[in-house]
């Protein structure tokens, strides 16, 4: 079941709109198979390039996706378990810059994504029915567990589109049209 509009903030509406499917678990599982294949098509030299008008290196985009998988999964867990502690936002640009202090090899970034996505899928697959509608405060706004599952999938789709724009040879694997620069 898709999240209702009052289950997430305007900021996340774009990500959720990228997931028209109602079976978000299936989308997350498909991405676990497809996304690492796409990322393995990126060379180390491509990973360090910045293609104007974008401001992040490809590696920073991939690190951002791993960070997002980790953070959104953590938020989903907290809210699903009934924790009502407000969960703060994070500065994605600060995180992207910090990831450059000791860049991980692409293989490690891919392995991190796969591990985190597997863990998030298992968490979501085993949620009790009542957990899906639980609400928490995320980045100052009410957010449901259901919305967070869709945000996980939509966040990947959003950035897959950006990667497709930046690296056209990935187009056979990318999920959607070109998105906003990052």
mmCIF file with all atom_site columns, C-alpha atoms in Angstrom:
data_model
loop_
_atom_site.group_PDB
_atom_site.id
_atom_site.type_symbol
_atom_site.label_atom_id
_atom_site.label_alt_id
_atom_site.label_comp_id
_atom_site.label_asym_id
_atom_site.label_entity_id
_atom_site.label_seq_id
_atom_site.pdbx_PDB_ins_code
_atom_site.Cartn_x
_atom_site.Cartn_y
_atom_site.Cartn_z
_atom_site.occupancy
_atom_site.B_iso_or_equiv
_atom_site.pdbx_formal_charge
_atom_site.auth_seq_id
_atom_site.auth_comp_id
_atom_site.auth_asym_id
_atom_site.auth_atom_id
_atom_site.pdbx_PDB_model_num
ATOM 1   C CA . UNK A 1 1   ? 0.000  0.000  0.000   1.00 0.00 ? 1   UNK A CA 1
ATOM 2   C CA . UNK A 1 2   ? 1.304  3.435  -0.952  1.00 0.00 ? 2   UNK A CA 1
ATOM 3   C CA . UNK A 1 3   ? 1.785  6.126  1.699   1.00 0.00 ? 3   UNK A CA 1
ATOM 4   C CA . UNK A 1 4   ? -0.878 8.815  2.032   1.00 0.00 ? 4   UNK A CA 1
ATOM 5   C CA . UNK A 1 5   ? 0.221  12.386 1.365   1.00 0.00 ? 5   UNK A CA 1
ATOM 6   C CA . UNK A 1 6   ? 0.134  13.239 5.077   1.00 0.00 ? 6   UNK A CA 1
ATOM 7   C CA . UNK A 1 7   ? 2.709  10.514 5.837   1.00 0.00 ? 7   UNK A CA 1
ATOM 8   C CA . UNK A 1 8   ? 5.742  12.459 4.558   1.00 0.00 ? 8   UNK A CA 1
ATOM 9   C CA . UNK A 1 9   ? 7.049  15.978 3.988   1.00 0.00 ? 9   UNK A CA 1
ATOM 10  C CA . UNK A 1 10  ? 7.106  17.867 0.710   1.00 0.00 ? 10  UNK A CA 1
ATOM 11  C CA . UNK A 1 11  ? 10.862 17.299 0.525   1.00 0.00 ? 11  UNK A CA 1
ATOM 12  C CA . UNK A 1 12  ? 10.356 13.552 0.022   1.00 0.00 ? 12  UNK A CA 1
ATOM 13  C CA . UNK A 1 13  ? 7.360  13.762 -2.333  1.00 0.00 ? 13  UNK A CA 1
ATOM 14  C CA . UNK A 1 14  ? 9.619  13.619 -5.390  1.00 0.00 ? 14  UNK A CA 1
ATOM 15  C CA . UNK A 1 15  ? 11.272 10.391 -4.279  1.00 0.00 ? 15  UNK A CA 1
ATOM 16  C CA . UNK A 1 16  ? 7.953  8.748  -3.470  1.00 0.00 ? 16  UNK A CA 1
ATOM 17  C CA . UNK A 1 17  ? 6.491  9.810  -6.825  1.00 0.00 ? 17  UNK A CA 1
ATOM 18  C CA . UNK A 1 18  ? 9.288  7.873  -8.549  1.00 0.00 ? 18  UNK A CA 1
ATOM 19  C CA . UNK A 1 19  ? 7.829  4.642  -7.140  1.00 0.00 ? 19  UNK A CA 1
ATOM 20  C CA . UNK A 1 20  ? 4.381  4.190  -8.718  1.00 0.00 ? 20  UNK A CA 1
ATOM 21  C CA . UNK A 1 21  ? 4.346  0.497  -7.829  1.00 0.00 ? 21  UNK A CA 1
ATOM 22  C CA . UNK A 1 22  ? 2.343  -0.555 -4.790  1.00 0.00 ? 22  UNK A CA 1
ATOM 23  C CA . UNK A 1 23  ? 4.696  -3.433 -3.853  1.00 0.00 ? 23  UNK A CA 1
ATOM 24  C CA . UNK A 1 24  ? 7.670  -1.472 -2.536  1.00 0.00 ? 24  UNK A CA 1
ATOM 25  C CA . UNK A 1 25  ? 9.376  -4.591 -1.184  1.00 0.00 ? 25  UNK A CA 1
ATOM 26  C CA . UNK A 1 26  ? 9.543  -5.981 -4.717  1.00 0.00 ? 26  UNK A CA 1
ATOM 27  C CA . UNK A 1 27  ? 11.072 -2.707 -5.960  1.00 0.00 ? 27  UNK A CA 1
ATOM 28  C CA . UNK A 1 28  ? 13.699 -2.790 -3.198  1.00 0.00 ? 28  UNK A CA 1
ATOM 29  C CA . UNK A 1 29  ? 14.549 -6.415 -4.061  1.00 0.00 ? 29  UNK A CA 1
ATOM 30  C CA . UNK A 1 30  ? 14.851 -5.606 -7.780  1.00 0.00 ? 30  UNK A CA 1
ATOM 31  C CA . UNK A 1 31  ? 17.150 -2.702 -6.992  1.00 0.00 ? 31  UNK A CA 1
ATOM 32  C CA . UNK A 1 32  ? 19.356 -4.995 -4.907  1.00 0.00 ? 32  UNK A CA 1
ATOM 33  C CA . UNK A 1 33  ? 19.937 -7.065 -8.048  1.00 0.00 ? 33  UNK A CA 1
ATOM 34  C CA . UNK A 1 34  ? 20.100 -4.262 -10.637 1.00 0.00 ? 34  UNK A CA 1
ATOM 35  C CA . UNK A 1 35  ? 21.952 -1.405 -8.937  1.00 0.00 ? 35  UNK A CA 1
ATOM 36  C CA . UNK A 1 36  ? 25.212 -3.247 -8.141  1.00 0.00 ? 36  UNK A CA 1
ATOM 37  C CA . UNK A 1 37  ? 25.381 -4.361 -11.792 1.00 0.00 ? 37  UNK A CA 1
ATOM 38  C CA . UNK A 1 38  ? 25.122 -0.726 -12.881 1.00 0.00 ? 38  UNK A CA 1
ATOM 39  C CA . UNK A 1 39  ? 27.705 0.440  -10.370 1.00 0.00 ? 39  UNK A CA 1
ATOM 40  C CA . UNK A 1 40  ? 30.159 -2.280 -11.452 1.00 0.00 ? 40  UNK A CA 1
ATOM 41  C CA . UNK A 1 41  ? 30.047 -0.643 -14.902 1.00 0.00 ? 41  UNK A CA 1
ATOM 42  C CA . UNK A 1 42  ? 31.672 2.496  -13.484 1.00 0.00 ? 42  UNK A CA 1
ATOM 43  C CA . UNK A 1 43  ? 35.442 2.744  -13.801 1.00 0.00 ? 43  UNK A CA 1
ATOM 44  C CA . UNK A 1 44  ? 37.699 4.232  -11.127 1.00 0.00 ? 44  UNK A CA 1
ATOM 45  C CA . UNK A 1 45  ? 38.528 7.143  -13.463 1.00 0.00 ? 45  UNK A CA 1
ATOM 46  C CA . UNK A 1 46  ? 34.820 7.828  -14.038 1.00 0.00 ? 46  UNK A CA 1
ATOM 47  C CA . UNK A 1 47  ? 34.236 7.667  -10.295 1.00 0.00 ? 47  UNK A CA 1
ATOM 48  C CA . UNK A 1 48  ? 36.609 10.567 -9.662  1.00 0.00 ? 48  UNK A CA 1
ATOM 49  C CA . UNK A 1 49  ? 35.313 12.862 -12.407 1.00 0.00 ? 49  UNK A CA 1
ATOM 50  C CA . UNK A 1 50  ? 33.002 15.823 -11.973 1.00 0.00 ? 50  UNK A CA 1
ATOM 51  C CA . UNK A 1 51  ? 30.826 16.480 -15.016 1.00 0.00 ? 51  UNK A CA 1
ATOM 52  C CA . UNK A 1 52  ? 29.574 20.064 -15.094 1.00 0.00 ? 52  UNK A CA 1
ATOM 53  C CA . UNK A 1 53  ? 27.003 21.298 -14.107 1.00 0.00 ? 53  UNK A CA 1
ATOM 54  C CA . UNK A 1 54  ? 27.151 18.678 -11.346 1.00 0.00 ? 54  UNK A CA 1
ATOM 55  C CA . UNK A 1 55  ? 29.132 19.353 -8.176  1.00 0.00 ? 55  UNK A CA 1
ATOM 56  C CA . UNK A 1 56  ? 29.758 15.848 -6.836  1.00 0.00 ? 56  UNK A CA 1
ATOM 57  C CA . UNK A 1 57  ? 32.087 13.189 -8.154  1.00 0.00 ? 57  UNK A CA 1
ATOM 58  C CA . UNK A 1 58  ? 30.423 9.925  -9.156  1.00 0.00 ? 58  UNK A CA 1
ATOM 59  C CA . UNK A 1 59  ? 32.045 8.308  -6.108  1.00 0.00 ? 59  UNK A CA 1
ATOM 60  C CA . UNK A 1 60  ? 30.407 10.923 -3.878  1.00 0.00 ? 60  UNK A CA 1
ATOM 61  C CA . UNK A 1 61  ? 27.013 10.111 -5.402  1.00 0.00 ? 61  UNK A CA 1
ATOM 62  C CA . UNK A 1 62  ? 27.548 6.410  -4.657  1.00 0.00 ? 62  UNK A CA 1
ATOM 63  C CA . UNK A 1 63  ? 28.721 7.190  -1.119  1.00 0.00 ? 63  UNK A CA 1
ATOM 64  C CA . UNK A 1 64  ? 25.648 9.408  -0.710  1.00 0.00 ? 64  UNK A CA 1
ATOM 65  C CA . UNK A 1 65  ? 23.426 6.496  -1.724  1.00 0.00 ? 65  UNK A CA 1
ATOM 66  C CA . UNK A 1 66  ? 25.123 4.223  0.804   1.00 0.00 ? 66  UNK A CA 1
ATOM 67  C CA . UNK A 1 67  ? 24.773 6.909  3.482   1.00 0.00 ? 67  UNK A CA 1
ATOM 68  C CA . UNK A 1 68  ? 21.112 7.313  2.551   1.00 0.00 ? 68  UNK A CA 1
ATOM 69  C CA . UNK A 1 69  ? 20.496 3.568  2.705   1.00 0.00 ? 69  UNK A CA 1
ATOM 70  C CA . UNK A 1 70  ? 22.042 3.465  6.174   1.00 0.00 ? 70  UNK A CA 1
ATOM 71  C CA . UNK A 1 71  ? 20.284 6.573  7.514   1.00 0.00 ? 71  UNK A CA 1
ATOM 72  C CA . UNK A 1 72  ? 16.827 5.904  6.049   1.00 0.00 ? 72  UNK A CA 1
ATOM 73  C CA . UNK A 1 73  ? 17.029 2.285  7.215   1.00 0.00 ? 73  UNK A CA 1
ATOM 74  C CA . UNK A 1 74  ? 17.920 3.420  10.734  1.00 0.00 ? 74  UNK A CA 1
ATOM 75  C CA . UNK A 1 75  ? 15.048 5.897  10.748  1.00 0.00 ? 75  UNK A CA 1
ATOM 76  C CA . UNK A 1 76  ? 12.668 3.204  9.493   1.00 0.00 ? 76  UNK A CA 1
ATOM 77  C CA . UNK A 1 77  ? 13.783 0.859  12.284  1.00 0.00 ? 77  UNK A CA 1
ATOM 78  C CA . UNK A 1 78  ? 13.345 3.476  15.003  1.00 0.00 ? 78  UNK A CA 1
ATOM 79  C CA . UNK A 1 79  ? 9.867  4.480  13.859  1.00 0.00 ? 79  UNK A CA 1
ATOM 80  C CA . UNK A 1 80  ? 8.781  0.870  13.194  1.00 0.00 ? 80  UNK A CA 1
ATOM 81  C CA . UNK A 1 81  ? 9.715  -0.056 16.753  1.00 0.00 ? 81  UNK A CA 1
ATOM 82  C CA . UNK A 1 82  ? 7.562  2.758  18.109  1.00 0.00 ? 82  UNK A CA 1
ATOM 83  C CA . UNK A 1 83  ? 10.372 5.128  19.094  1.00 0.00 ? 83  UNK A CA 1
ATOM 84  C CA . UNK A 1 84  ? 8.921  8.639  19.158  1.00 0.00 ? 84  UNK A CA 1
ATOM 85  C CA . UNK A 1 85  ? 12.253 10.442 19.583  1.00 0.00 ? 85  UNK A CA 1
ATOM 86  C CA . UNK A 1 86  ? 12.508 13.086 16.827  1.00 0.00 ? 86  UNK A CA 1
ATOM 87  C CA . UNK A 1 87  ? 15.154 12.022 14.307  1.00 0.00 ? 87  UNK A CA 1
ATOM 88  C CA . UNK A 1 88  ? 17.381 14.825 13.014  1.00 0.00 ? 88  UNK A CA 1
ATOM 89  C CA . UNK A 1 89  ? 18.162 15.516 9.397   1.00 0.00 ? 89  UNK A CA 1
ATOM 90  C CA . UNK A 1 90  ? 21.670 15.353 7.982   1.00 0.00 ? 90  UNK A CA 1
ATOM 91  C CA . UNK A 1 91  ? 23.679 17.608 5.710   1.00 0.00 ? 91  UNK A CA 1
ATOM 92  C CA . UNK A 1 92  ? 24.210 15.536 2.566   1.00 0.00 ? 92  UNK A CA 1
ATOM 93  C CA . UNK A 1 93  ? 26.823 17.988 1.263   1.00 0.00 ? 93  UNK A CA 1
ATOM 94  C CA . UNK A 1 94  ? 28.864 17.722 4.463   1.00 0.00 ? 94  UNK A CA 1
ATOM 95  C CA . UNK A 1 95  ? 28.657 13.929 4.251   1.00 0.00 ? 95  UNK A CA 1
ATOM 96  C CA . UNK A 1 96  ? 29.710 13.991 0.568   1.00 0.00 ? 96  UNK A CA 1
ATOM 97  C CA . UNK A 1 97  ? 32.735 16.148 1.347   1.00 0.00 ? 97  UNK A CA 1
ATOM 98  C CA . UNK A 1 98  ? 33.648 14.000 4.349   1.00 0.00 ? 98  UNK A CA 1
ATOM 99  C CA . UNK A 1 99  ? 33.552 10.862 2.181   1.00 0.00 ? 99  UNK A CA 1
ATOM 100 C CA . UNK A 1 100 ? 36.457 12.314 0.201   1.00 0.00 ? 100 UNK A CA 1
ATOM 101 C CA . UNK A 1 101 ? 38.763 12.273 3.237   1.00 0.00 ? 101 UNK A CA 1
ATOM 102 C CA . UNK A 1 102 ? 39.465 8.593  2.650   1.00 0.00 ? 102 UNK A CA 1
ATOM 103 C CA . UNK A 1 103 ? 37.658 7.435  -0.488  1.00 0.00 ? 103 UNK A CA 1
ATOM 104 C CA . UNK A 1 104 ? 36.603 3.807  -0.379  1.00 0.00 ? 104 UNK A CA 1
ATOM 105 C CA . UNK A 1 105 ? 37.295 1.555  -3.361  1.00 0.00 ? 105 UNK A CA 1
ATOM 106 C CA . UNK A 1 106 ? 34.251 1.159  -5.607  1.00 0.00 ? 106 UNK A CA 1
ATOM 107 C CA . UNK A 1 107 ? 34.058 -2.536 -4.712  1.00 0.00 ? 107 UNK A CA 1
ATOM 108 C CA . UNK A 1 108 ? 33.674 -1.618 -1.025  1.00 0.00 ? 108 UNK A CA 1
ATOM 109 C CA . UNK A 1 109 ? 30.996 0.964  -1.795  1.00 0.00 ? 109 UNK A CA 1
ATOM 110 C CA . UNK A 1 110 ? 29.051 -1.638 -3.776  1.00 0.00 ? 110 UNK A CA 1
ATOM 111 C CA . UNK A 1 111 ? 29.442 -4.238 -1.024  1.00 0.00 ? 111 UNK A CA 1
ATOM 112 C CA . UNK A 1 112 ? 28.240 -1.710 1.554   1.00 0.00 ? 112 UNK A CA 1
ATOM 113 C CA . UNK A 1 113 ? 25.136 -0.948 -0.496  1.00 0.00 ? 113 UNK A CA 1
ATOM 114 C CA . UNK A 1 114 ? 24.364 -4.645 -0.967  1.00 0.00 ? 114 UNK A CA 1
ATOM 115 C CA . UNK A 1 115 ? 24.760 -5.389 2.746   1.00 0.00 ? 115 UNK A CA 1
ATOM 116 C CA . UNK A 1 116 ? 22.652 -2.442 3.846   1.00 0.00 ? 116 UNK A CA 1
ATOM 117 C CA . UNK A 1 117 ? 19.926 -3.087 1.270   1.00 0.00 ? 117 UNK A CA 1
ATOM 118 C CA . UNK A 1 118 ? 19.744 -6.763 2.282   1.00 0.00 ? 118 UNK A CA 1
ATOM 119 C CA . UNK A 1 119 ? 19.401 -5.750 5.926   1.00 0.00 ? 119 UNK A CA 1
ATOM 120 C CA . UNK A 1 120 ? 16.710 -3.183 5.092   1.00 0.00 ? 120 UNK A CA 1
ATOM 121 C CA . UNK A 1 121 ? 14.787 -5.704 2.985   1.00 0.00 ? 121 UNK A CA 1
ATOM 122 C CA . UNK A 1 122 ? 14.844 -8.232 5.833   1.00 0.00 ? 122 UNK A CA 1
ATOM 123 C CA . UNK A 1 123 ? 13.693 -5.581 8.286   1.00 0.00 ? 123 UNK A CA 1
ATOM 124 C CA . UNK A 1 124 ? 10.844 -4.469 6.023   1.00 0.00 ? 124 UNK A CA 1
ATOM 125 C CA . UNK A 1 125 ? 9.823  -8.014 5.072   1.00 0.00 ? 125 UNK A CA 1
ATOM 126 C CA . UNK A 1 126 ? 9.405  -8.923 8.734   1.00 0.00 ? 126 UNK A CA 1
ATOM 127 C CA . UNK A 1 127 ? 7.547  -5.847 9.956   1.00 0.00 ? 127 UNK A CA 1
ATOM 128 C CA . UNK A 1 128 ? 4.237  -6.516 11.670  1.00 0.00 ? 128 UNK A CA 1
ATOM 129 C CA . UNK A 1 129 ? 1.273  -5.033 9.798   1.00 0.00 ? 129 UNK A CA 1
ATOM 130 C CA . UNK A 1 130 ? 0.765  -2.394 12.495  1.00 0.00 ? 130 UNK A CA 1
ATOM 131 C CA . UNK A 1 131 ? 4.294  -1.018 12.030  1.00 0.00 ? 131 UNK A CA 1
ATOM 132 C CA . UNK A 1 132 ? 3.689  0.203  8.465   1.00 0.00 ? 132 UNK A CA 1
ATOM 133 C CA . UNK A 1 133 ? 1.439  3.044  9.590   1.00 0.00 ? 133 UNK A CA 1
ATOM 134 C CA . UNK A 1 134 ? 3.528  4.095  12.593  1.00 0.00 ? 134 UNK A CA 1
ATOM 135 C CA . UNK A 1 135 ? 4.537  7.728  12.475  1.00 0.00 ? 135 UNK A CA 1
ATOM 136 C CA . UNK A 1 136 ? 7.649  9.440  13.751  1.00 0.00 ? 136 UNK A CA 1
ATOM 137 C CA . UNK A 1 137 ? 9.313  12.800 13.339  1.00 0.00 ? 137 UNK A CA 1
ATOM 138 C CA . UNK A 1 138 ? 12.079 12.810 10.743  1.00 0.00 ? 138 UNK A CA 1
ATOM 139 C CA . UNK A 1 139 ? 13.904 16.031 9.874   1.00 0.00 ? 139 UNK A CA 1
ATOM 140 C CA . UNK A 1 140 ? 11.181 17.954 11.694  1.00 0.00 ? 140 UNK A CA 1
ATOM 141 C CA . UNK A 1 141 ? 8.251  16.410 9.803   1.00 0.00 ? 141 UNK A CA 1
ATOM 142 C CA . UNK A 1 142 ? 5.838  13.544 10.475  1.00 0.00 ? 142 UNK A CA 1
ATOM 143 C CA . UNK A 1 143 ? 6.885  10.466 8.500   1.00 0.00 ? 143 UNK A CA 1
ATOM 144 C CA . UNK A 1 144 ? 5.507  6.926  8.380   1.00 0.00 ? 144 UNK A CA 1
ATOM 145 C CA . UNK A 1 145 ? 7.366  3.654  8.112   1.00 0.00 ? 145 UNK A CA 1
ATOM 146 C CA . UNK A 1 146 ? 5.507  3.049  4.848   1.00 0.00 ? 146 UNK A CA 1
ATOM 147 C CA . UNK A 1 147 ? 6.770  6.364  3.453   1.00 0.00 ? 147 UNK A CA 1
ATOM 148 C CA . UNK A 1 148 ? 10.338 5.530  4.461   1.00 0.00 ? 148 UNK A CA 1
ATOM 149 C CA . UNK A 1 149 ? 10.228 2.265  2.508   1.00 0.00 ? 149 UNK A CA 1
ATOM 150 C CA . UNK A 1 150 ? 9.130  4.202  -0.574  1.00 0.00 ? 150 UNK A CA 1
ATOM 151 C CA . UNK A 1 151 ? 11.767 6.882  0.088   1.00 0.00 ? 151 UNK A CA 1
ATOM 152 C CA . UNK A 1 152 ? 14.472 4.187  0.091   1.00 0.00 ? 152 UNK A CA 1
ATOM 153 C CA . UNK A 1 153 ? 13.376 3.017  -3.361  1.00 0.00 ? 153 UNK A CA 1
ATOM 154 C CA . UNK A 1 154 ? 12.739 6.488  -4.777  1.00 0.00 ? 154 UNK A CA 1
ATOM 155 C CA . UNK A 1 155 ? 16.058 7.881  -3.564  1.00 0.00 ? 155 UNK A CA 1
ATOM 156 C CA . UNK A 1 156 ? 17.880 5.204  -5.551  1.00 0.00 ? 156 UNK A CA 1
ATOM 157 C CA . UNK A 1 157 ? 15.736 5.848  -8.641  1.00 0.00 ? 157 UNK A CA 1
ATOM 158 C CA . UNK A 1 158 ? 16.385 9.585  -8.421  1.00 0.00 ? 158 UNK A CA 1
ATOM 159 C CA . UNK A 1 159 ? 20.145 9.141  -8.353  1.00 0.00 ? 159 UNK A CA 1
ATOM 160 C CA . UNK A 1 160 ? 20.129 6.317  -10.934 1.00 0.00 ? 160 UNK A CA 1
ATOM 161 C CA . UNK A 1 161 ? 18.661 8.873  -13.328 1.00 0.00 ? 161 UNK A CA 1
ATOM 162 C CA . UNK A 1 162 ? 21.437 11.338 -12.529 1.00 0.00 ? 162 UNK A CA 1
ATOM 163 C CA . UNK A 1 163 ? 24.079 8.662  -13.088 1.00 0.00 ? 163 UNK A CA 1
ATOM 164 C CA . UNK A 1 164 ? 22.449 7.820  -16.411 1.00 0.00 ? 164 UNK A CA 1
ATOM 165 C CA . UNK A 1 165 ? 22.777 11.461 -17.453 1.00 0.00 ? 165 UNK A CA 1
ATOM 166 C CA . UNK A 1 166 ? 26.389 11.638 -16.370 1.00 0.00 ? 166 UNK A CA 1
ATOM 167 C CA . UNK A 1 167 ? 27.458 8.252  -17.733 1.00 0.00 ? 167 UNK A CA 1
ATOM 168 C CA . UNK A 1 168 ? 25.338 7.408  -20.800 1.00 0.00 ? 168 UNK A CA 1
ATOM 169 C CA . UNK A 1 169 ? 26.892 3.929  -21.112 1.00 0.00 ? 169 UNK A CA 1
ATOM 170 C CA . UNK A 1 170 ? 24.882 3.044  -17.980 1.00 0.00 ? 170 UNK A CA 1
ATOM 171 C CA . UNK A 1 171 ? 21.602 3.896  -19.719 1.00 0.00 ? 171 UNK A CA 1
ATOM 172 C CA . UNK A 1 172 ? 20.710 0.257  -20.352 1.00 0.00 ? 172 UNK A CA 1
ATOM 173 C CA . UNK A 1 173 ? 20.591 -0.282 -16.604 1.00 0.00 ? 173 UNK A CA 1
ATOM 174 C CA . UNK A 1 174 ? 19.268 3.016  -15.235 1.00 0.00 ? 174 UNK A CA 1
ATOM 175 C CA . UNK A 1 175 ? 15.714 3.083  -13.954 1.00 0.00 ? 175 UNK A CA 1
ATOM 176 C CA . UNK A 1 176 ? 14.389 6.513  -14.912 1.00 0.00 ? 176 UNK A CA 1
ATOM 177 C CA . UNK A 1 177 ? 14.864 9.741  -16.835 1.00 0.00 ? 177 UNK A CA 1
ATOM 178 C CA . UNK A 1 178 ? 17.457 12.403 -16.083 1.00 0.00 ? 178 UNK A CA 1
ATOM 179 C CA . UNK A 1 179 ? 16.981 14.179 -12.771 1.00 0.00 ? 179 UNK A CA 1
ATOM 180 C CA . UNK A 1 180 ? 18.178 17.286 -11.023 1.00 0.00 ? 180 UNK A CA 1
ATOM 181 C CA . UNK A 1 181 ? 21.930 17.895 -10.744 1.00 0.00 ? 181 UNK A CA 1
ATOM 182 C CA . UNK A 1 182 ? 23.831 16.763 -7.693  1.00 0.00 ? 182 UNK A CA 1
#
